[in-house]
């Protein structure tokens, strides 16, 4: 009996095995990536929910009223709310958009970091600025003054607090247009365009949104118009 021929693999057999393994990896890779994205979306939702609770906590401590919008270090929402999450800045960053741009973010990248009123922070979420009825922009004639929520107790349970966003916040309105670019939508600082900042294809054509009751959930881009962003907002689906 030839002792060298019992269990040895031939070169052809080795190539077949390698080909099968390569094929299996290529088949499984998309599923692994999707599973990772789903896990990141869940983590993002948890974080954005915690940020909503920081707003609820501040309002509870201040007779239902929010702080004014002030573009100064430590006084913008970034600085005013950070103590409620023990200044853990990672809470502001979605796992699917963690690489900063130094300026405006997009579907895959975070906004910031930048100095001044942004406190050299980066983030992936934007605030519903209709919740800040005093301070900078409060008397801007371009804003719908009837929309501001001046007492948190008057807000609807489906009023957003934070959402996945390319910038630090905005004033979404029911008249806002649906952008055609969901990777890097236009960032026009004017009524009619603020919803674009939240229209990101970050979680498979959806974004995470947190609400005034502290809850958070995934919202399809076109369904952002079904949420009660301000008091006079007429809800619909785009």
Short mmCIF file of C-alpha atoms in Angstrom, two decimals:
data_model
loop_
_atom_site.label_atom_id
_atom_site.label_comp_id
_atom_site.label_asym_id
_atom_site.label_seq_id
_atom_site.Cartn_x
_atom_site.Cartn_y
_atom_site.Cartn_z
CA UNK A 1 0.00 0.00 0.00
CA UNK A 2 1.32 3.46 -0.93
CA UNK A 3 1.41 5.45 2.29
CA UNK A 4 1.62 8.74 0.39
CA UNK A 5 -1.76 8.38 -1.38
CA UNK A 6 -4.17 7.82 1.51
CA UNK A 7 -5.34 11.29 2.65
CA UNK A 8 -3.48 13.90 0.63
CA UNK A 9 -5.47 16.60 -1.29
CA UNK A 10 -4.63 17.17 -4.91
CA UNK A 11 -3.98 20.69 -6.19
CA UNK A 12 -7.28 20.58 -8.08
CA UNK A 13 -9.19 19.63 -4.92
CA UNK A 14 -7.58 22.52 -3.03
CA UNK A 15 -8.57 24.96 -5.75
CA UNK A 16 -12.16 23.70 -5.66
CA UNK A 17 -12.31 24.16 -1.88
CA UNK A 18 -10.87 27.70 -2.12
CA UNK A 19 -13.37 28.56 -4.85
CA UNK A 20 -16.29 27.32 -2.73
CA UNK A 21 -15.11 29.32 0.30
CA UNK A 22 -14.70 32.46 -1.83
CA UNK A 23 -18.20 32.00 -3.24
CA UNK A 24 -19.72 31.56 0.22
CA UNK A 25 -18.00 34.72 1.46
CA UNK A 26 -19.32 36.72 -1.50
CA UNK A 27 -22.84 35.41 -0.83
CA UNK A 28 -22.74 36.10 2.91
CA UNK A 29 -21.03 39.50 2.79
CA UNK A 30 -24.14 41.55 1.84
CA UNK A 31 -26.11 39.85 4.62
CA UNK A 32 -23.36 40.62 7.14
CA UNK A 33 -23.26 44.25 5.99
CA UNK A 34 -27.04 44.57 6.25
CA UNK A 35 -26.98 43.05 9.74
CA UNK A 36 -24.30 45.57 10.75
CA UNK A 37 -26.35 48.45 9.36
CA UNK A 38 -29.43 47.27 11.24
CA UNK A 39 -27.40 47.07 14.47
CA UNK A 40 -26.04 50.58 13.86
CA UNK A 41 -29.57 51.87 13.22
CA UNK A 42 -30.74 50.43 16.56
CA UNK A 43 -27.81 52.06 18.36
CA UNK A 44 -28.56 55.34 16.59
CA UNK A 45 -32.20 55.15 17.66
CA UNK A 46 -31.18 54.56 21.28
CA UNK A 47 -28.83 57.54 21.23
CA UNK A 48 -31.31 59.90 19.66
CA UNK A 49 -33.90 58.82 22.23
CA UNK A 50 -31.49 59.73 25.03
CA UNK A 51 -31.03 63.13 23.46
CA UNK A 52 -34.79 63.65 23.46
CA UNK A 53 -34.88 62.86 27.16
CA UNK A 54 -32.28 65.57 27.77
CA UNK A 55 -34.72 68.10 26.27
CA UNK A 56 -37.58 66.71 28.35
CA UNK A 57 -35.42 66.91 31.48
CA UNK A 58 -34.44 70.53 30.81
CA UNK A 59 -38.06 71.53 30.24
CA UNK A 60 -39.17 69.76 33.43
CA UNK A 61 -36.58 71.74 35.38
CA UNK A 62 -37.64 75.04 33.82
CA UNK A 63 -41.44 75.08 34.02
CA UNK A 64 -41.91 73.61 30.56
CA UNK A 65 -39.81 76.23 28.77
CA UNK A 66 -36.69 75.73 26.69
CA UNK A 67 -33.50 77.78 26.60
CA UNK A 68 -33.11 80.53 23.99
CA UNK A 69 -31.15 79.90 20.82
CA UNK A 70 -27.82 81.63 21.31
CA UNK A 71 -24.92 81.20 18.91
CA UNK A 72 -22.20 81.39 21.55
CA UNK A 73 -19.83 78.77 23.01
CA UNK A 74 -21.60 76.66 25.60
CA UNK A 75 -24.99 78.30 24.96
CA UNK A 76 -26.21 76.58 21.81
CA UNK A 77 -28.13 73.29 22.28
CA UNK A 78 -24.83 71.40 21.98
CA UNK A 79 -23.54 73.04 25.13
CA UNK A 80 -26.84 73.41 26.99
CA UNK A 81 -27.82 69.74 26.84
CA UNK A 82 -24.48 67.94 27.12
CA UNK A 83 -24.60 67.79 30.92
CA UNK A 84 -27.65 65.52 30.68
CA UNK A 85 -25.62 62.87 28.89
CA UNK A 86 -22.53 63.32 31.10
CA UNK A 87 -20.79 65.19 28.27
CA UNK A 88 -20.35 61.95 26.35
CA UNK A 89 -20.02 63.50 22.91
CA UNK A 90 -20.23 60.10 21.21
CA UNK A 91 -23.96 60.24 21.88
CA UNK A 92 -24.29 62.87 19.16
CA UNK A 93 -22.70 60.67 16.50
CA UNK A 94 -24.56 58.04 14.49
CA UNK A 95 -22.42 54.91 13.89
CA UNK A 96 -23.30 55.12 10.18
CA UNK A 97 -22.16 58.76 9.95
CA UNK A 98 -19.20 59.09 12.30
CA UNK A 99 -16.49 60.52 10.02
CA UNK A 100 -16.58 64.34 10.32
CA UNK A 101 -16.41 66.77 7.42
CA UNK A 102 -15.33 69.89 9.30
CA UNK A 103 -18.50 71.53 8.01
CA UNK A 104 -21.79 70.32 6.56
CA UNK A 105 -22.49 66.59 6.92
CA UNK A 106 -24.29 64.18 4.62
CA UNK A 107 -25.83 60.70 4.63
CA UNK A 108 -22.55 58.98 5.55
CA UNK A 109 -20.63 61.74 7.35
CA UNK A 110 -21.06 63.88 10.46
CA UNK A 111 -21.20 67.66 10.58
CA UNK A 112 -18.37 69.52 12.30
CA UNK A 113 -16.27 69.74 14.30
CA UNK A 114 -16.05 73.48 14.31
CA UNK A 115 -15.18 76.13 16.86
CA UNK A 116 -17.17 79.01 18.31
CA UNK A 117 -20.79 78.24 19.12
CA UNK A 118 -20.34 74.59 18.00
CA UNK A 119 -17.87 74.00 20.87
CA UNK A 120 -15.52 72.05 18.55
CA UNK A 121 -18.02 69.18 18.46
CA UNK A 122 -19.16 66.88 15.69
CA UNK A 123 -22.54 65.20 15.32
CA UNK A 124 -24.98 63.39 13.07
CA UNK A 125 -28.24 64.77 14.46
CA UNK A 126 -30.17 68.00 14.16
CA UNK A 127 -32.66 69.58 16.54
CA UNK A 128 -36.20 70.65 15.72
CA UNK A 129 -35.57 74.36 16.22
CA UNK A 130 -39.30 75.16 16.48
CA UNK A 131 -38.77 74.10 20.13
CA UNK A 132 -36.57 77.17 20.74
CA UNK A 133 -38.95 80.17 20.46
CA UNK A 134 -36.61 82.83 21.86
CA UNK A 135 -33.15 84.09 21.04
CA UNK A 136 -31.50 84.15 17.62
CA UNK A 137 -33.93 83.91 14.66
CA UNK A 138 -36.96 84.09 17.00
CA UNK A 139 -38.17 87.31 15.39
CA UNK A 140 -36.97 86.53 11.89
CA UNK A 141 -39.71 87.62 9.51
CA UNK A 142 -39.02 84.62 7.28
CA UNK A 143 -40.13 82.20 10.00
CA UNK A 144 -43.74 81.21 10.65
CA UNK A 145 -44.12 82.76 14.07
CA UNK A 146 -47.32 80.77 14.65
CA UNK A 147 -45.25 77.61 14.48
CA UNK A 148 -43.01 78.07 17.53
CA UNK A 149 -43.76 75.78 20.47
CA UNK A 150 -43.46 78.14 23.40
CA UNK A 151 -44.44 75.68 26.12
CA UNK A 152 -43.36 72.05 25.93
CA UNK A 153 -46.62 70.96 27.54
CA UNK A 154 -48.45 72.13 24.41
CA UNK A 155 -46.38 69.99 22.07
CA UNK A 156 -47.94 66.97 20.39
CA UNK A 157 -46.63 63.49 21.25
CA UNK A 158 -45.54 63.14 17.61
CA UNK A 159 -43.52 66.38 17.67
CA UNK A 160 -39.91 65.55 16.71
CA UNK A 161 -37.06 66.66 18.93
CA UNK A 162 -34.01 65.33 17.11
CA UNK A 163 -33.49 63.53 13.82
CA UNK A 164 -30.66 62.25 11.65
CA UNK A 165 -29.50 65.41 9.93
CA UNK A 166 -26.75 66.92 7.81
CA UNK A 167 -26.65 69.98 10.10
CA UNK A 168 -27.27 71.01 13.72
CA UNK A 169 -30.98 71.72 13.23
CA UNK A 170 -33.70 73.34 11.20
CA UNK A 171 -37.28 74.62 11.03
CA UNK A 172 -39.13 72.02 8.87
CA UNK A 173 -42.42 73.19 7.40
CA UNK A 174 -45.25 71.42 5.57
CA UNK A 175 -44.54 73.59 2.50
CA UNK A 176 -40.95 72.37 2.24
CA UNK A 177 -40.01 70.66 -1.00
CA UNK A 178 -38.80 67.06 -1.20
CA UNK A 179 -35.15 67.08 -2.36
CA UNK A 180 -34.00 64.85 -5.20
CA UNK A 181 -30.60 64.14 -3.62
CA UNK A 182 -30.77 62.06 -0.44
CA UNK A 183 -27.02 61.59 -0.05
CA UNK A 184 -26.12 65.27 0.17
CA UNK A 185 -29.33 67.31 -0.03
CA UNK A 186 -29.17 71.09 -0.52
CA UNK A 187 -28.70 73.09 2.65
CA UNK A 188 -30.61 76.30 1.93
CA UNK A 189 -31.19 78.49 5.00
CA UNK A 190 -34.71 79.60 4.13
CA UNK A 191 -38.32 78.59 4.71
CA UNK A 192 -39.35 76.00 2.15
CA UNK A 193 -36.08 74.09 2.41
CA UNK A 194 -35.31 73.16 6.04
CA UNK A 195 -36.80 69.66 5.82
CA UNK A 196 -34.07 68.82 3.31
CA UNK A 197 -31.54 68.72 6.15
CA UNK A 198 -33.30 65.64 7.55
CA UNK A 199 -33.90 63.91 4.20
CA UNK A 200 -30.93 61.54 4.30
CA UNK A 201 -30.60 58.01 2.98
CA UNK A 202 -28.79 57.03 6.17
CA UNK A 203 -30.76 53.95 7.26
CA UNK A 204 -32.04 52.44 4.00
CA UNK A 205 -34.11 55.45 2.87
CA UNK A 206 -35.09 56.24 6.45
CA UNK A 207 -33.85 58.34 9.36
CA UNK A 208 -34.18 57.96 13.09
CA UNK A 209 -36.33 60.54 14.84
CA UNK A 210 -36.92 61.09 18.58
CA UNK A 211 -40.08 62.63 19.98
CA UNK A 212 -41.30 64.84 22.77
CA UNK A 213 -42.33 61.80 24.85
CA UNK A 214 -38.76 60.46 24.77
CA UNK A 215 -39.48 57.72 22.25
CA UNK A 216 -37.54 57.18 19.02
CA UNK A 217 -38.23 55.28 15.81
CA UNK A 218 -37.27 54.92 12.18
CA UNK A 219 -39.15 57.19 9.77
CA UNK A 220 -39.14 56.86 6.00
CA UNK A 221 -38.00 60.05 4.27
CA UNK A 222 -41.39 60.76 2.68
CA UNK A 223 -43.09 60.24 6.05
CA UNK A 224 -41.18 63.13 7.65
CA UNK A 225 -44.08 65.33 6.47
CA UNK A 226 -46.49 63.22 8.56
CA UNK A 227 -44.91 64.43 11.83
CA UNK A 228 -46.08 67.49 13.76
CA UNK A 229 -42.89 69.57 13.56
CA UNK A 230 -44.57 72.78 14.72
CA UNK A 231 -47.97 73.91 16.01
CA UNK A 232 -49.38 74.91 12.62
CA UNK A 233 -47.82 72.04 10.65
CA UNK A 234 -50.30 70.37 8.26
CA UNK A 235 -49.31 66.72 8.17
CA UNK A 236 -49.20 64.64 4.99
CA UNK A 237 -46.97 62.16 3.17
CA UNK A 238 -44.85 63.32 0.24
#
